[in-house]
Amino acid sequence: MVSRIAIIGAGWYGCHIGTSLKLLGFDVTVFEQHARPLHEASGNNQFRLHLGFHYPRHHQTRVQSRDGFMRFMERYPYLSREVTENIYAVPSLESLIDFATYRLIMTSSGIEYREVGGCSVPIAGVAGLIRTGERVLLIEQARRYFIAQLAGSLVLGHHVGSIEHEPGCVRVEGQPFDLLVNASWGQQDGLPPGFFYEPTMLLYYETDRPFPAVTLVDGPLCSVYPTEDPSIYTLSSVPHTPLGHATDPARARHLRDSVTAETVDARRCAMEAQIARYLPDFEESFRFVGPQLSIKTKPVGSFDDRSCSVIRRGRVFHVMSGKIDTIFFAMERILSFLEASQSPAVAPLQSPLRQDILDRGLVTHAV
């Protein structure tokens, strides 16, 4: 019988899984190496609550994001807010797919949008635009919520240094647990095959005027997106945001932590030049504030897979997270494993159907 569960990593996945298991009556302990939850990739990203528009090249990612968005709104209605003007634009030349194909993919995926002829700022070099209902995540509000929900179960500022596998349990820091959920995005015990680390740099900008969220798709393009502070936006770029690739977490941290002022300046120039091709008012609308450094984990492949997967190895679940709104898929997979492991074995039985038919006594004879 499973009763005690350890979770490593208090990001969106670790916190959601922890609160869900705790509500179901499990004895949960969540270990987080930093002094607050949502400190690494979960709190250092583009703050977008996805609906699937970002991923025309991967069906499962769109479906998980579409369904997860609705469930996120039901479960956590106060942990995101509306983006007043949220635009996706397909460039005329640089996109990997044309606008008609993009619309067809999104329509067939059951994702609601509205085609528009323009937006509140000048936009150039695009074949078409759509307006979406994607939202912005409220990270600090989420931190406070999960700290309250996980009271007595959240161990902050503690790096897990010992995991021992025994026949009847898995010991974490010497404590016995029935199961371990590794929600560290590969930072603890490395990555499963088929994944890699990607250290990243997004840029923060400040503005004193209303500005839409603008995302260019699909391919080596860029986007401007608001944060939980309405005056601060992020600028990201597919070619210029990654700082490199690594298969070792120490190497990934080294790439992230070795960023210099010169690196920031070079990436800033490249990213501003790229976004200016589509948003000519960007430079006069924004003031550079600083970089955001993080480490993502991604699957190998050029088809833009950002879906969530859960891999079980003995008593350990490895959660390879996709987008934030796919936390529900991870939880369902873990519950499915738990239910299957705790269901009693059922011996095969011979069907009584033939005897039931004979007992009815309504046998007829063909003429």
PDB file of N, CA and C in Angstrom, residues 197-232:
ATOM      1  N   TYR A 197      19.531  19.300 -22.222  1.00  0.00           N
ATOM      2  CA  TYR A 197      19.379  20.567 -21.506  1.00  0.00           C
ATOM      3  C   TYR A 197      19.642  21.726 -22.459  1.00  0.00           C
ATOM      4  N   GLU A 198      18.868  22.786 -22.288  1.00  0.00           N
ATOM      5  CA  GLU A 198      19.062  23.991 -23.092  1.00  0.00           C
ATOM      6  C   GLU A 198      19.095  25.216 -22.171  1.00  0.00           C
ATOM      7  N   PRO A 199      20.282  25.692 -21.793  1.00  0.00           N
ATOM      8  CA  PRO A 199      20.364  26.970 -21.069  1.00  0.00           C
ATOM      9  C   PRO A 199      19.854  28.093 -21.967  1.00  0.00           C
ATOM     10  N   THR A 200      19.122  29.032 -21.386  1.00  0.00           N
ATOM     11  CA  THR A 200      18.471  30.067 -22.194  1.00  0.00           C
ATOM     12  C   THR A 200      18.650  31.458 -21.607  1.00  0.00           C
ATOM     13  N   MET A 201      18.482  32.445 -22.483  1.00  0.00           N
ATOM     14  CA  MET A 201      18.475  33.844 -22.076  1.00  0.00           C
ATOM     15  C   MET A 201      17.299  34.550 -22.736  1.00  0.00           C
ATOM     16  N   LEU A 202      16.337  34.976 -21.933  1.00  0.00           N
ATOM     17  CA  LEU A 202      15.305  35.899 -22.389  1.00  0.00           C
ATOM     18  C   LEU A 202      15.696  37.288 -21.925  1.00  0.00           C
ATOM     19  N   LEU A 203      15.100  38.298 -22.511  1.00  0.00           N
ATOM     20  CA  LEU A 203      15.420  39.675 -22.142  1.00  0.00           C
ATOM     21  C   LEU A 203      14.176  40.368 -21.598  1.00  0.00           C
ATOM     22  N   TYR A 204      14.357  41.119 -20.514  1.00  0.00           N
ATOM     23  CA  TYR A 204      13.273  41.900 -19.919  1.00  0.00           C
ATOM     24  C   TYR A 204      13.319  43.336 -20.434  1.00  0.00           C
ATOM     25  N   TYR A 205      12.128  43.861 -20.773  1.00  0.00           N
ATOM     26  CA  TYR A 205      12.001  45.251 -21.215  1.00  0.00           C
ATOM     27  C   TYR A 205      10.862  45.913 -20.450  1.00  0.00           C
ATOM     28  N   GLU A 206      10.984  47.215 -20.281  1.00  0.00           N
ATOM     29  CA  GLU A 206       9.976  47.997 -19.570  1.00  0.00           C
ATOM     30  C   GLU A 206       9.326  48.986 -20.522  1.00  0.00           C
ATOM     31  N   THR A 207       8.039  49.221 -20.331  1.00  0.00           N
ATOM     32  CA  THR A 207       7.324  50.193 -21.153  1.00  0.00           C
ATOM     33  C   THR A 207       6.321  50.952 -20.292  1.00  0.00           C
ATOM     34  N   ASP A 208       6.012  52.171 -20.713  1.00  0.00           N
ATOM     35  CA  ASP A 208       5.014  52.965 -19.988  1.00  0.00           C
ATOM     36  C   ASP A 208       3.749  53.146 -20.805  1.00  0.00           C
ATOM     37  N   ARG A 209       3.603  52.315 -21.846  1.00  0.00           N
ATOM     38  CA  ARG A 209       2.420  52.413 -22.703  1.00  0.00           C
ATOM     39  C   ARG A 209       1.832  51.022 -22.928  1.00  0.00           C
ATOM     40  N   PRO A 210       0.548  50.927 -23.241  1.00  0.00           N
ATOM     41  CA  PRO A 210      -0.032  49.618 -23.560  1.00  0.00           C
ATOM     42  C   PRO A 210       0.628  49.045 -24.812  1.00  0.00           C
ATOM     43  N   PHE A 211       0.928  47.757 -24.778  1.00  0.00           N
ATOM     44  CA  PHE A 211       1.551  47.104 -25.929  1.00  0.00           C
ATOM     45  C   PHE A 211       1.010  45.680 -25.998  1.00  0.00           C
ATOM     46  N   PRO A 212       0.676  45.208 -27.201  1.00  0.00           N
ATOM     47  CA  PRO A 212       0.116  43.858 -27.314  1.00  0.00           C
ATOM     48  C   PRO A 212       1.181  42.782 -27.131  1.00  0.00           C
ATOM     49  N   ALA A 213       0.740  41.586 -26.807  1.00  0.00           N
ATOM     50  CA  ALA A 213       1.605  40.415 -26.909  1.00  0.00           C
ATOM     51  C   ALA A 213       1.640  40.020 -28.379  1.00  0.00           C
ATOM     52  N   VAL A 214       2.841  39.867 -28.925  1.00  0.00           N
ATOM     53  CA  VAL A 214       2.980  39.522 -30.344  1.00  0.00           C
ATOM     54  C   VAL A 214       3.927  38.336 -30.462  1.00  0.00           C
ATOM     55  N   THR A 215       3.433  37.248 -31.058  1.00  0.00           N
ATOM     56  CA  THR A 215       4.217  36.035 -31.243  1.00  0.00           C
ATOM     57  C   THR A 215       4.282  35.715 -32.727  1.00  0.00           C
ATOM     58  N   LEU A 216       5.500  35.625 -33.276  1.00  0.00           N
ATOM     59  CA  LEU A 216       5.693  35.275 -34.682  1.00  0.00           C
ATOM     60  C   LEU A 216       5.880  33.769 -34.794  1.00  0.00           C
ATOM     61  N   VAL A 217       5.123  33.132 -35.668  1.00  0.00           N
ATOM     62  CA  VAL A 217       5.207  31.684 -35.857  1.00  0.00           C
ATOM     63  C   VAL A 217       5.210  31.375 -37.361  1.00  0.00           C
ATOM     64  N   ASP A 218       5.755  30.276 -37.795  1.00  0.00           N
ATOM     65  CA  ASP A 218       6.367  29.205 -37.031  1.00  0.00           C
ATOM     66  C   ASP A 218       7.787  29.024 -37.550  1.00  0.00           C
ATOM     67  N   GLY A 219       8.741  28.758 -36.661  1.00  0.00           N
ATOM     68  CA  GLY A 219      10.106  28.577 -37.082  1.00  0.00           C
ATOM     69  C   GLY A 219      11.073  29.416 -36.267  1.00  0.00           C
ATOM     70  N   PRO A 220      12.215  29.813 -36.842  1.00  0.00           N
ATOM     71  CA  PRO A 220      13.253  30.562 -36.110  1.00  0.00           C
ATOM     72  C   PRO A 220      12.875  32.032 -35.953  1.00  0.00           C
ATOM     73  N   LEU A 221      11.849  32.281 -35.157  1.00  0.00           N
ATOM     74  CA  LEU A 221      11.264  33.618 -35.068  1.00  0.00           C
ATOM     75  C   LEU A 221      11.338  34.145 -33.633  1.00  0.00           C
ATOM     76  N   CYS A 222      10.474  35.064 -33.249  1.00  0.00           N
ATOM     77  CA  CYS A 222      10.616  35.757 -31.967  1.00  0.00           C
ATOM     78  C   CYS A 222       9.247  36.160 -31.428  1.00  0.00           C
ATOM     79  N   SER A 223       9.230  36.636 -30.177  1.00  0.00           N
ATOM     80  CA  SER A 223       7.970  37.061 -29.574  1.00  0.00           C
ATOM     81  C   SER A 223       8.209  38.057 -28.451  1.00  0.00           C
ATOM     82  N   VAL A 224       7.190  38.884 -28.212  1.00  0.00           N
ATOM     83  CA  VAL A 224       7.162  39.839 -27.104  1.00  0.00           C
ATOM     84  C   VAL A 224       5.942  39.484 -26.267  1.00  0.00           C
ATOM     85  N   TYR A 225       6.159  39.265 -24.952  1.00  0.00           N
ATOM     86  CA  TYR A 225       5.048  38.804 -24.120  1.00  0.00           C
ATOM     87  C   TYR A 225       5.095  39.477 -22.760  1.00  0.00           C
ATOM     88  N   PRO A 226       3.936  39.864 -22.208  1.00  0.00           N
ATOM     89  CA  PRO A 226       3.913  40.531 -20.899  1.00  0.00           C
ATOM     90  C   PRO A 226       4.234  39.563 -19.762  1.00  0.00           C
ATOM     91  N   THR A 227       4.569  40.127 -18.603  1.00  0.00           N
ATOM     92  CA  THR A 227       4.811  39.346 -17.397  1.00  0.00           C
ATOM     93  C   THR A 227       3.720  39.663 -16.375  1.00  0.00           C
ATOM     94  N   GLU A 228       3.898  39.166 -15.151  1.00  0.00           N
ATOM     95  CA  GLU A 228       2.924  39.476 -14.100  1.00  0.00           C
ATOM     96  C   GLU A 228       2.939  40.953 -13.733  1.00  0.00           C
ATOM     97  N   ASP A 229       4.032  41.650 -14.023  1.00  0.00           N
ATOM     98  CA  ASP A 229       4.096  43.108 -13.886  1.00  0.00           C
ATOM     99  C   ASP A 229       3.671  43.704 -15.223  1.00  0.00           C
ATOM    100  N   PRO A 230       2.541  44.379 -15.314  1.00  0.00           N
ATOM    101  CA  PRO A 230       2.030  44.859 -16.605  1.00  0.00           C
ATOM    102  C   PRO A 230       2.980  45.780 -17.367  1.00  0.00           C
ATOM    103  N   SER A 231       3.960  46.367 -16.696  1.00  0.00           N
ATOM    104  CA  SER A 231       4.879  47.282 -17.371  1.00  0.00           C
ATOM    105  C   SER A 231       6.135  46.585 -17.884  1.00  0.00           C
ATOM    106  N   ILE A 232       6.314  45.298 -17.568  1.00  0.00           N
ATOM    107  CA  ILE A 232       7.519  44.563 -17.967  1.00  0.00           C
ATOM    108  C   ILE A 232       7.142  43.431 -18.915  1.00  0.00           C
TER     109      ILE A 232
END
